[in-house]
Amino acid sequence: MRRDIFQAVADPTRRAIITLIALQAMTPNAIAEQFNTSRQAVSKHLRILTECELVKGEQKGREIYYRLEVERMKEIDKWLEQFRKIWETRFSQLDELLSTIKKPKT
Amino acid sequence: MRRDIFQAVADPTRRAIITLIALQAMTPNAIAEQFNTSRQAVSKHLRILTECELVKGEQKGREIYYRLEVERMKEIDKWLEQFRKIWETRFSQLDELLSTIKKPKT
DNA sequence: TATAAATGCAACTGATCGGTTTCGCAAATT
DNA sequence: AATTTGCGAAACCGATCAGTTGCATTTATA
């Protein structure tokens, strides 16, 4: 039961669900119709996504609308931060290199 | 054998390895010393990371130095892009709301 | 040349995963 | 009140996973 946001996002179907409901909340049935999967399978994915709070369900009568907790996605972004620093540094080093070539031996 | 960058990053040990070698290339033995895992386990992780080109090994004598292919990490960043748009929109909507409160009925 | 060190690879194992099937429950419809 | 609809939960199944153990190969060292 160790739900991890990275593990949640590892599954392609789950990523597709996330993208699907990113713009508007949807019911499990509606989601399942978009894929070649059963409603129950989607339900299991939604449970996993709910467990790590990537998704939240809101009951409306007998339907449940699931919507993306987009804020939670920032966790991944946060982890990427350290590498973004590196690739930006690489870029500025390249930048520096280029300007060194332009005016060699300042 | 369907190696996917998201699946590669799903494992916490693999994420730790990535972070570890992000700044400087390391050998499997050196990496294994940092964790509570065997060298062989690290080797398997490195194989997976190599398969999806997140990591590249360079032979130096009988040692192999593995370094991070930081460019590859941008794939994850790229996927996040769509959600970044959403949360930035949310933010600017909040921004708009705040300025509406400040000066109501312009 | 014999030995030690660094590594990859294959076989095995218990755990987990993603999916299906079946069931039960609550809300809507007839 | 009986039926249909929308849903989650549990039991099960084959596939995959992460780790261990054992072995083979190449390079450095004694």
PDB file of C-alpha atoms (C1' of nucleotides) in Angstrom:
ATOM      1  CA  MET A   1       0.000   0.000   0.000  1.00  0.00           C
ATOM      2  CA  ARG A   2       2.995   2.256  -0.190  1.00  0.00           C
ATOM      3  CA  ARG A   3       1.524   4.719  -2.647  1.00  0.00           C
ATOM      4  CA  ASP A   4       4.037   6.933  -4.299  1.00  0.00           C
ATOM      5  CA  ILE A   5       3.242   9.627  -6.813  1.00  0.00           C
ATOM      6  CA  PHE A   6       6.019   8.407  -9.113  1.00  0.00           C
ATOM      7  CA  GLN A   7       4.722   4.889  -9.020  1.00  0.00           C
ATOM      8  CA  ALA A   8       1.216   6.175  -9.661  1.00  0.00           C
ATOM      9  CA  VAL A   9       2.372   8.006 -12.746  1.00  0.00           C
ATOM     10  CA  ALA A  10       4.429   5.055 -13.983  1.00  0.00           C
ATOM     11  CA  ASP A  11       1.437   3.324 -15.517  1.00  0.00           C
ATOM     12  CA  PRO A  12       0.510   4.614 -18.997  1.00  0.00           C
ATOM     13  CA  THR A  13      -3.223   4.105 -18.467  1.00  0.00           C
ATOM     14  CA  ARG A  14      -3.010   6.125 -15.289  1.00  0.00           C
ATOM     15  CA  ARG A  15      -1.180   8.895 -17.106  1.00  0.00           C
ATOM     16  CA  ALA A  16      -3.887   8.866 -19.754  1.00  0.00           C
ATOM     17  CA  ILE A  17      -6.576   9.131 -17.078  1.00  0.00           C
ATOM     18  CA  ILE A  18      -4.753  12.051 -15.501  1.00  0.00           C
ATOM     19  CA  THR A  19      -4.558  13.857 -18.818  1.00  0.00           C
ATOM     20  CA  LEU A  20      -8.175  13.045 -19.556  1.00  0.00           C
ATOM     21  CA  ILE A  21      -9.591  14.504 -16.376  1.00  0.00           C
ATOM     22  CA  ALA A  22      -7.115  17.359 -16.198  1.00  0.00           C
ATOM     23  CA  LEU A  23      -9.502  19.793 -17.833  1.00  0.00           C
ATOM     24  CA  GLN A  24     -12.812  18.457 -16.585  1.00  0.00           C
ATOM     25  CA  ALA A  25     -13.939  16.032 -13.916  1.00  0.00           C
ATOM     26  CA  MET A  26     -15.335  12.718 -15.138  1.00  0.00           C
ATOM     27  CA  THR A  27     -17.090   9.630 -13.799  1.00  0.00           C
ATOM     28  CA  PRO A  28     -15.404   6.200 -13.845  1.00  0.00           C
ATOM     29  CA  ASN A  29     -17.807   4.997 -16.529  1.00  0.00           C
ATOM     30  CA  ALA A  30     -17.093   7.972 -18.754  1.00  0.00           C
ATOM     31  CA  ILE A  31     -13.370   7.427 -18.284  1.00  0.00           C
ATOM     32  CA  ALA A  32     -13.611   3.723 -19.036  1.00  0.00           C
ATOM     33  CA  GLU A  33     -15.392   4.461 -22.310  1.00  0.00           C
ATOM     34  CA  GLN A  34     -12.289   6.286 -23.509  1.00  0.00           C
ATOM     35  CA  PHE A  35     -10.065   3.250 -23.127  1.00  0.00           C
ATOM     36  CA  ASN A  36     -10.077  -0.447 -23.867  1.00  0.00           C
ATOM     37  CA  THR A  37     -10.499  -1.273 -20.230  1.00  0.00           C
ATOM     38  CA  SER A  38     -13.321  -2.269 -17.941  1.00  0.00           C
ATOM     39  CA  ARG A  39     -14.898   0.151 -15.496  1.00  0.00           C
ATOM     40  CA  GLN A  40     -13.497  -1.924 -12.637  1.00  0.00           C
ATOM     41  CA  ALA A  41      -9.971  -1.597 -13.921  1.00  0.00           C
ATOM     42  CA  VAL A  42     -10.425   2.151 -14.148  1.00  0.00           C
ATOM     43  CA  SER A  43     -11.857   2.081 -10.655  1.00  0.00           C
ATOM     44  CA  LYS A  44      -8.695   0.407  -9.390  1.00  0.00           C
ATOM     45  CA  HIS A  45      -6.550   3.031 -11.073  1.00  0.00           C
ATOM     46  CA  LEU A  46      -8.678   5.759  -9.532  1.00  0.00           C
ATOM     47  CA  ARG A  47      -8.249   4.204  -6.128  1.00  0.00           C
ATOM     48  CA  ILE A  48      -4.480   4.279  -6.504  1.00  0.00           C
ATOM     49  CA  LEU A  49      -4.577   7.857  -7.763  1.00  0.00           C
ATOM     50  CA  THR A  50      -6.841   8.811  -4.867  1.00  0.00           C
ATOM     51  CA  GLU A  51      -4.552   7.135  -2.342  1.00  0.00           C
ATOM     52  CA  CYS A  52      -1.673   9.358  -3.318  1.00  0.00           C
ATOM     53  CA  GLU A  53      -4.032  12.327  -3.581  1.00  0.00           C
ATOM     54  CA  LEU A  54      -3.442  12.932  -7.244  1.00  0.00           C
ATOM     55  CA  VAL A  55      -7.165  12.743  -7.805  1.00  0.00           C
ATOM     56  CA  LYS A  56     -10.259  13.538  -5.800  1.00  0.00           C
ATOM     57  CA  GLY A  57     -13.763  12.145  -6.210  1.00  0.00           C
ATOM     58  CA  GLU A  58     -16.899  14.157  -5.606  1.00  0.00           C
ATOM     59  CA  GLN A  59     -20.168  12.333  -5.183  1.00  0.00           C
ATOM     60  CA  LYS A  60     -23.069  13.683  -7.208  1.00  0.00           C
ATOM     61  CA  GLY A  61     -26.062  11.442  -6.618  1.00  0.00           C
ATOM     62  CA  ARG A  62     -25.055   7.955  -7.651  1.00  0.00           C
ATOM     63  CA  GLU A  63     -22.220   9.252  -9.783  1.00  0.00           C
ATOM     64  CA  ILE A  64     -18.750  10.197  -8.634  1.00  0.00           C
ATOM     65  CA  TYR A  65     -16.869  12.862 -10.517  1.00  0.00           C
ATOM     66  CA  TYR A  66     -13.119  12.534 -10.334  1.00  0.00           C
ATOM     67  CA  ARG A  67     -10.989  15.566 -10.861  1.00  0.00           C
ATOM     68  CA  LEU A  68      -7.245  16.049 -10.959  1.00  0.00           C
ATOM     69  CA  GLU A  69      -5.478  17.633  -8.021  1.00  0.00           C
ATOM     70  CA  VAL A  70      -3.124  19.514 -10.255  1.00  0.00           C
ATOM     71  CA  GLU A  71      -1.231  20.993  -7.335  1.00  0.00           C
ATOM     72  CA  ARG A  72      -0.044  17.514  -6.476  1.00  0.00           C
ATOM     73  CA  MET A  73       1.707  17.278  -9.827  1.00  0.00           C
ATOM     74  CA  LYS A  74       4.102  19.894  -8.584  1.00  0.00           C
ATOM     75  CA  GLU A  75       5.725  17.183  -6.493  1.00  0.00           C
ATOM     76  CA  ILE A  76       7.163  15.723  -9.661  1.00  0.00           C
ATOM     77  CA  ASP A  77       8.138  19.143 -10.838  1.00  0.00           C
ATOM     78  CA  LYS A  78       9.861  19.711  -7.523  1.00  0.00           C
ATOM     79  CA  TRP A  79      11.935  16.570  -7.952  1.00  0.00           C
ATOM     80  CA  LEU A  80      12.905  17.625 -11.460  1.00  0.00           C
ATOM     81  CA  GLU A  81      14.140  20.934 -10.100  1.00  0.00           C
ATOM     82  CA  GLN A  82      17.589  19.584  -9.218  1.00  0.00           C
ATOM     83  CA  PHE A  83      18.116  18.346 -12.760  1.00  0.00           C
ATOM     84  CA  ARG A  84      16.706  21.453 -14.319  1.00  0.00           C
ATOM     85  CA  LYS A  85      19.474  23.325 -12.568  1.00  0.00           C
ATOM     86  CA  ILE A  86      21.988  21.015 -14.192  1.00  0.00           C
ATOM     87  CA  TRP A  87      20.660  21.271 -17.700  1.00  0.00           C
ATOM     88  CA  GLU A  88      20.331  25.020 -17.400  1.00  0.00           C
ATOM     89  CA  THR A  89      23.907  25.209 -16.185  1.00  0.00           C
ATOM     90  CA  ARG A  90      24.960  23.114 -19.162  1.00  0.00           C
ATOM     91  CA  PHE A  91      23.130  25.546 -21.358  1.00  0.00           C
ATOM     92  CA  SER A  92      24.788  28.596 -19.824  1.00  0.00           C
ATOM     93  CA  GLN A  93      28.149  26.865 -20.131  1.00  0.00           C
ATOM     94  CA  LEU A  94      27.446  26.381 -23.802  1.00  0.00           C
ATOM     95  CA  ASP A  95      26.426  29.992 -23.932  1.00  0.00           C
ATOM     96  CA  GLU A  96      29.699  30.972 -22.340  1.00  0.00           C
ATOM     97  CA  LEU A  97      31.608  28.752 -24.718  1.00  0.00           C
ATOM     98  CA  LEU A  98      29.932  30.392 -27.671  1.00  0.00           C
ATOM     99  CA  SER A  99      30.780  33.866 -26.513  1.00  0.00           C
ATOM    100  CA  THR A 100      34.345  32.705 -25.896  1.00  0.00           C
ATOM    101  CA  ILE A 101      34.518  31.586 -29.490  1.00  0.00           C
ATOM    102  CA  LYS A 102      33.158  34.904 -30.681  1.00  0.00           C
ATOM    103  CA  LYS A 103      35.723  36.962 -28.830  1.00  0.00           C
ATOM    104  CA  PRO A 104      38.614  34.675 -27.935  1.00  0.00           C
ATOM    105  CA  LYS A 105      40.974  35.716 -25.151  1.00  0.00           C
ATOM    106  CA  THR A 106      39.158  38.694 -23.721  1.00  0.00           C
TER     107      THR A 106
ATOM    108  CA  MET B   1      11.332  -5.271 -21.868  1.00  0.00           C
ATOM    109  CA  ARG B   2       9.105  -2.299 -22.479  1.00  0.00           C
ATOM    110  CA  ARG B   3      11.312   0.270 -20.887  1.00  0.00           C
ATOM    111  CA  ASP B   4       9.602   3.510 -20.134  1.00  0.00           C
ATOM    112  CA  ILE B   5      11.229   6.505 -18.541  1.00  0.00           C
ATOM    113  CA  PHE B   6       8.323   6.906 -16.121  1.00  0.00           C
ATOM    114  CA  GLN B   7       8.552   3.314 -15.049  1.00  0.00           C
ATOM    115  CA  ALA B   8      12.314   3.677 -14.676  1.00  0.00           C
ATOM    116  CA  VAL B   9      11.853   6.622 -12.371  1.00  0.00           C
ATOM    117  CA  ALA B  10       9.081   4.917 -10.392  1.00  0.00           C
ATOM    118  CA  ASP B  11      11.518   2.958  -8.269  1.00  0.00           C
ATOM    119  CA  PRO B  12      12.903   4.921  -5.286  1.00  0.00           C
ATOM    120  CA  THR B  13      16.310   3.251  -5.446  1.00  0.00           C
ATOM    121  CA  ARG B  14      16.574   4.169  -9.097  1.00  0.00           C
ATOM    122  CA  ARG B  15      15.664   7.775  -8.306  1.00  0.00           C
ATOM    123  CA  ALA B  16      18.351   7.793  -5.640  1.00  0.00           C
ATOM    124  CA  ILE B  17      20.907   6.460  -8.119  1.00  0.00           C
ATOM    125  CA  ILE B  18      19.923   9.136 -10.604  1.00  0.00           C
ATOM    126  CA  THR B  19      20.352  11.857  -8.021  1.00  0.00           C
ATOM    127  CA  LEU B  20      23.631  10.344  -6.874  1.00  0.00           C
ATOM    128  CA  ILE B  21      25.286  10.301 -10.274  1.00  0.00           C
ATOM    129  CA  ALA B  22      23.689  13.518 -11.460  1.00  0.00           C
ATOM    130  CA  LEU B  23      26.722  15.593 -10.543  1.00  0.00           C
ATOM    131  CA  GLN B  24      29.477  13.085 -11.144  1.00  0.00           C
ATOM    132  CA  ALA B  25      29.785   9.727 -12.857  1.00  0.00           C
ATOM    133  CA  MET B  26      30.232   6.708 -10.598  1.00  0.00           C
ATOM    134  CA  THR B  27      31.022   3.020 -10.808  1.00  0.00           C
ATOM    135  CA  PRO B  28      28.456   0.341  -9.797  1.00  0.00           C
ATOM    136  CA  ASN B  29      30.538  -0.570  -6.762  1.00  0.00           C
ATOM    137  CA  ALA B  30      30.760   3.015  -5.586  1.00  0.00           C
ATOM    138  CA  ILE B  31      27.008   3.417  -6.070  1.00  0.00           C
ATOM    139  CA  ALA B  32      26.221   0.202  -4.206  1.00  0.00           C
ATOM    140  CA  GLU B  33      28.252   1.391  -1.229  1.00  0.00           C
ATOM    141  CA  GLN B  34      25.839   4.283  -0.813  1.00  0.00           C
ATOM    142  CA  PHE B  35      22.827   2.031  -0.368  1.00  0.00           C
ATOM    143  CA  ASN B  36      21.810  -1.090   1.486  1.00  0.00           C
ATOM    144  CA  THR B  37      21.805  -3.100  -1.690  1.00  0.00           C
ATOM    145  CA  SER B  38      24.119  -5.526  -3.367  1.00  0.00           C
ATOM    146  CA  ARG B  39      26.238  -4.552  -6.312  1.00  0.00           C
ATOM    147  CA  GLN B  40      24.220  -6.903  -8.522  1.00  0.00           C
ATOM    148  CA  ALA B  41      20.988  -5.174  -7.619  1.00  0.00           C
ATOM    149  CA  VAL B  42      22.532  -1.829  -8.543  1.00  0.00           C
ATOM    150  CA  SER B  43      23.762  -3.404 -11.741  1.00  0.00           C
ATOM    151  CA  LYS B  44      20.224  -4.418 -12.634  1.00  0.00           C
ATOM    152  CA  HIS B  45      18.963  -0.919 -11.964  1.00  0.00           C
ATOM    153  CA  LEU B  46      21.722   0.493 -14.131  1.00  0.00           C
ATOM    154  CA  ARG B  47      20.742  -1.862 -16.919  1.00  0.00           C
ATOM    155  CA  ILE B  48      17.163  -0.635 -16.777  1.00  0.00           C
ATOM    156  CA  LEU B  49      18.293   2.982 -16.680  1.00  0.00           C
ATOM    157  CA  THR B  50      20.624   2.317 -19.605  1.00  0.00           C
ATOM    158  CA  GLU B  51      17.856   0.638 -21.598  1.00  0.00           C
ATOM    159  CA  CYS B  52      15.750   3.764 -21.534  1.00  0.00           C
ATOM    160  CA  GLU B  53      18.849   5.888 -22.070  1.00  0.00           C
ATOM    161  CA  LEU B  54      18.610   7.751 -18.811  1.00  0.00           C
ATOM    162  CA  VAL B  55      22.143   6.712 -18.026  1.00  0.00           C
ATOM    163  CA  LYS B  56      25.267   5.961 -20.006  1.00  0.00           C
ATOM    164  CA  GLY B  57      28.243   3.862 -18.990  1.00  0.00           C
ATOM    165  CA  GLU B  58      31.785   4.629 -20.010  1.00  0.00           C
ATOM    166  CA  GLN B  59      34.408   1.931 -19.669  1.00  0.00           C
ATOM    167  CA  LYS B  60      37.641   2.999 -18.009  1.00  0.00           C
ATOM    168  CA  GLY B  61      39.884  -0.019 -17.708  1.00  0.00           C
ATOM    169  CA  ARG B  62      38.035  -2.585 -15.662  1.00  0.00           C
ATOM    170  CA  GLU B  63      35.705   0.018 -14.243  1.00  0.00           C
ATOM    171  CA  ILE B  64      32.588   1.462 -15.796  1.00  0.00           C
ATOM    172  CA  TYR B  65      31.594   4.982 -14.942  1.00  0.00           C
ATOM    173  CA  TYR B  66      27.893   5.656 -15.226  1.00  0.00           C
ATOM    174  CA  ARG B  67      26.698   9.174 -15.769  1.00  0.00           C
ATOM    175  CA  LEU B  68      23.259  10.682 -16.026  1.00  0.00           C
ATOM    176  CA  GLU B  69      21.897  11.689 -19.402  1.00  0.00           C
ATOM    177  CA  VAL B  70      20.263  14.766 -17.984  1.00  0.00           C
ATOM    178  CA  GLU B  71      18.746  15.723 -21.318  1.00  0.00           C
ATOM    179  CA  ARG B  72      16.583  12.629 -21.121  1.00  0.00           C
ATOM    180  CA  MET B  73      14.967  13.945 -17.955  1.00  0.00           C
ATOM    181  CA  LYS B  74      13.374  16.620 -20.047  1.00  0.00           C
ATOM    182  CA  GLU B  75      10.940  13.979 -21.283  1.00  0.00           C
ATOM    183  CA  ILE B  76       9.284  14.043 -17.885  1.00  0.00           C
ATOM    184  CA  ASP B  77       9.381  17.810 -17.875  1.00  0.00           C
ATOM    185  CA  LYS B  78       7.752  17.771 -21.270  1.00  0.00           C
ATOM    186  CA  TRP B  79       4.877  15.665 -19.991  1.00  0.00           C
ATOM    187  CA  LEU B  80       4.414  18.000 -17.041  1.00  0.00           C
ATOM    188  CA  GLU B  81       4.112  20.928 -19.417  1.00  0.00           C
ATOM    189  CA  GLN B  82       0.373  20.415 -19.974  1.00  0.00           C
ATOM    190  CA  PHE B  83      -0.305  20.542 -16.250  1.00  0.00           C
ATOM    191  CA  ARG B  84       2.002  23.449 -15.678  1.00  0.00           C
ATOM    192  CA  LYS B  85      -0.230  25.372 -18.036  1.00  0.00           C
ATOM    193  CA  ILE B  86      -3.198  24.503 -15.863  1.00  0.00           C
ATOM    194  CA  TRP B  87      -1.686  25.443 -12.557  1.00  0.00           C
ATOM    195  CA  GLU B  88      -0.309  28.649 -13.968  1.00  0.00           C
ATOM    196  CA  THR B  89      -3.766  29.491 -15.305  1.00  0.00           C
ATOM    197  CA  ARG B  90      -5.191  28.799 -11.877  1.00  0.00           C
ATOM    198  CA  PHE B  91      -2.620  31.126 -10.450  1.00  0.00           C
ATOM    199  CA  SER B  92      -3.377  33.941 -12.871  1.00  0.00           C
ATOM    200  CA  GLN B  93      -7.083  33.442 -12.187  1.00  0.00           C
ATOM    201  CA  LEU B  94      -6.362  33.888  -8.508  1.00  0.00           C
ATOM    202  CA  ASP B  95      -4.301  36.890  -9.425  1.00  0.00           C
ATOM    203  CA  GLU B  96      -7.212  38.321 -11.339  1.00  0.00           C
ATOM    204  CA  LEU B  97      -9.561  37.593  -8.477  1.00  0.00           C
ATOM    205  CA  LEU B  98      -7.302  39.395  -6.059  1.00  0.00           C
ATOM    206  CA  SER B  99      -7.096  42.486  -8.196  1.00  0.00           C
ATOM    207  CA  THR B 100     -10.887  42.376  -8.563  1.00  0.00           C
ATOM    208  CA  ILE B 101     -11.195  42.427  -4.797  1.00  0.00           C
ATOM    209  CA  LYS B 102      -8.763  45.301  -4.538  1.00  0.00           C
ATOM    210  CA  LYS B 103     -10.585  47.518  -6.969  1.00  0.00           C
ATOM    211  CA  PRO B 104     -14.114  46.179  -7.403  1.00  0.00           C
ATOM    212  CA  LYS B 105     -16.088  47.303 -10.433  1.00  0.00           C
ATOM    213  CA  THR B 106     -13.447  49.049 -12.496  1.00  0.00           C
TER     214      THR B 106
ATOM    215  C1'  DT C   1      51.364 -16.727 -14.554  1.00  0.00           C
ATOM    216  C1'  DA C   2      48.350 -16.934 -10.675  1.00  0.00           C
ATOM    217  C1'  DT C   3      45.297 -14.092  -8.023  1.00  0.00           C
ATOM    218  C1'  DA C   4      42.307 -10.331  -6.969  1.00  0.00           C
ATOM    219  C1'  DA C   5      39.084  -6.867  -8.401  1.00  0.00           C
ATOM    220  C1'  DA C   6      35.187  -4.972 -11.160  1.00  0.00           C
ATOM    221  C1'  DT C   7      31.552  -6.063 -13.646  1.00  0.00           C
ATOM    222  C1'  DG C   8      27.566  -8.314 -16.337  1.00  0.00           C
ATOM    223  C1'  DC C   9      24.322 -12.043 -16.827  1.00  0.00           C
ATOM    224  C1'  DA C  10      21.194 -15.930 -15.891  1.00  0.00           C
ATOM    225  C1'  DA C  11      18.309 -18.543 -12.768  1.00  0.00           C
ATOM    226  C1'  DC C  12      15.526 -18.411  -8.917  1.00  0.00           C
ATOM    227  C1'  DT C  13      12.067 -16.309  -5.377  1.00  0.00           C
ATOM    228  C1'  DG C  14       8.642 -13.800  -2.904  1.00  0.00           C
ATOM    229  C1'  DA C  15       6.068  -9.621  -3.665  1.00  0.00           C
ATOM    230  C1'  DT C  16       3.485  -6.635  -6.327  1.00  0.00           C
ATOM    231  C1'  DC C  17       0.865  -5.226 -10.480  1.00  0.00           C
ATOM    232  C1'  DG C  18      -2.857  -4.748 -13.764  1.00  0.00           C
ATOM    233  C1'  DG C  19      -6.768  -6.895 -15.254  1.00  0.00           C
ATOM    234  C1'  DT C  20     -11.092  -9.875 -14.948  1.00  0.00           C
ATOM    235  C1'  DT C  21     -14.997 -11.819 -12.581  1.00  0.00           C
ATOM    236  C1'  DT C  22     -18.169 -11.754  -9.057  1.00  0.00           C
ATOM    237  C1'  DC C  23     -20.558  -9.662  -5.530  1.00  0.00           C
ATOM    238  C1'  DG C  24     -22.927  -6.081  -2.615  1.00  0.00           C
ATOM    239  C1'  DC C  25     -24.725  -1.526  -1.926  1.00  0.00           C
ATOM    240  C1'  DA C  26     -26.913   2.844  -2.766  1.00  0.00           C
ATOM    241  C1'  DA C  27     -29.266   5.984  -5.885  1.00  0.00           C
ATOM    242  C1'  DA C  28     -32.278   6.604  -9.795  1.00  0.00           C
ATOM    243  C1'  DT C  29     -35.967   4.895 -12.736  1.00  0.00           C
ATOM    244  C1'  DT C  30     -39.997   2.139 -13.917  1.00  0.00           C
TER     245       DT C  30
ATOM    246  C1'  DA D   1     -41.909  -2.174  -4.852  1.00  0.00           C
ATOM    247  C1'  DA D   2     -39.086  -4.024  -8.432  1.00  0.00           C
ATOM    248  C1'  DT D   3     -35.549  -3.030 -11.682  1.00  0.00           C
ATOM    249  C1'  DT D   4     -31.765  -0.654 -13.573  1.00  0.00           C
ATOM    250  C1'  DT D   5     -27.651   2.063 -13.122  1.00  0.00           C
ATOM    251  C1'  DG D   6     -23.212   3.553 -11.145  1.00  0.00           C
ATOM    252  C1'  DC D   7     -20.014   2.418  -8.217  1.00  0.00           C
ATOM    253  C1'  DG D   8     -16.388   0.114  -4.877  1.00  0.00           C
ATOM    254  C1'  DA D   9     -14.388  -4.112  -2.804  1.00  0.00           C
ATOM    255  C1'  DA D  10     -12.729  -8.769  -2.706  1.00  0.00           C
ATOM    256  C1'  DA D  11     -10.934 -12.903  -4.754  1.00  0.00           C
ATOM    257  C1'  DC D  12      -8.361 -14.639  -8.161  1.00  0.00           C
ATOM    258  C1'  DC D  13      -4.675 -14.998 -12.129  1.00  0.00           C
ATOM    259  C1'  DG D  14      -0.832 -14.489 -15.172  1.00  0.00           C
ATOM    260  C1'  DA D  15       2.916 -11.239 -15.745  1.00  0.00           C
ATOM    261  C1'  DT D  16       6.375  -8.470 -14.098  1.00  0.00           C
ATOM    262  C1'  DC D  17       9.495  -6.666 -10.486  1.00  0.00           C
ATOM    263  C1'  DA D  18      13.326  -6.126  -7.265  1.00  0.00           C
ATOM    264  C1'  DG D  19      16.488  -8.578  -4.950  1.00  0.00           C
ATOM    265  C1'  DT D  20      19.691 -12.700  -4.028  1.00  0.00           C
ATOM    266  C1'  DT D  21      22.870 -16.290  -5.340  1.00  0.00           C
ATOM    267  C1'  DG D  22      26.062 -18.240  -8.326  1.00  0.00           C
ATOM    268  C1'  DC D  23      28.919 -18.048 -12.295  1.00  0.00           C
ATOM    269  C1'  DA D  24      31.639 -16.226 -16.352  1.00  0.00           C
ATOM    270  C1'  DT D  25      34.604 -12.607 -18.271  1.00  0.00           C
ATOM    271  C1'  DT D  26      37.845  -9.030 -18.501  1.00  0.00           C
ATOM    272  C1'  DT D  27      41.406  -6.118 -16.461  1.00  0.00           C
ATOM    273  C1'  DA D  28      44.757  -4.994 -12.982  1.00  0.00           C
ATOM    274  C1'  DT D  29      48.104  -6.551  -9.587  1.00  0.00           C
ATOM    275  C1'  DA D  30      51.188  -9.802  -6.978  1.00  0.00           C
TER     276       DA D  30
END
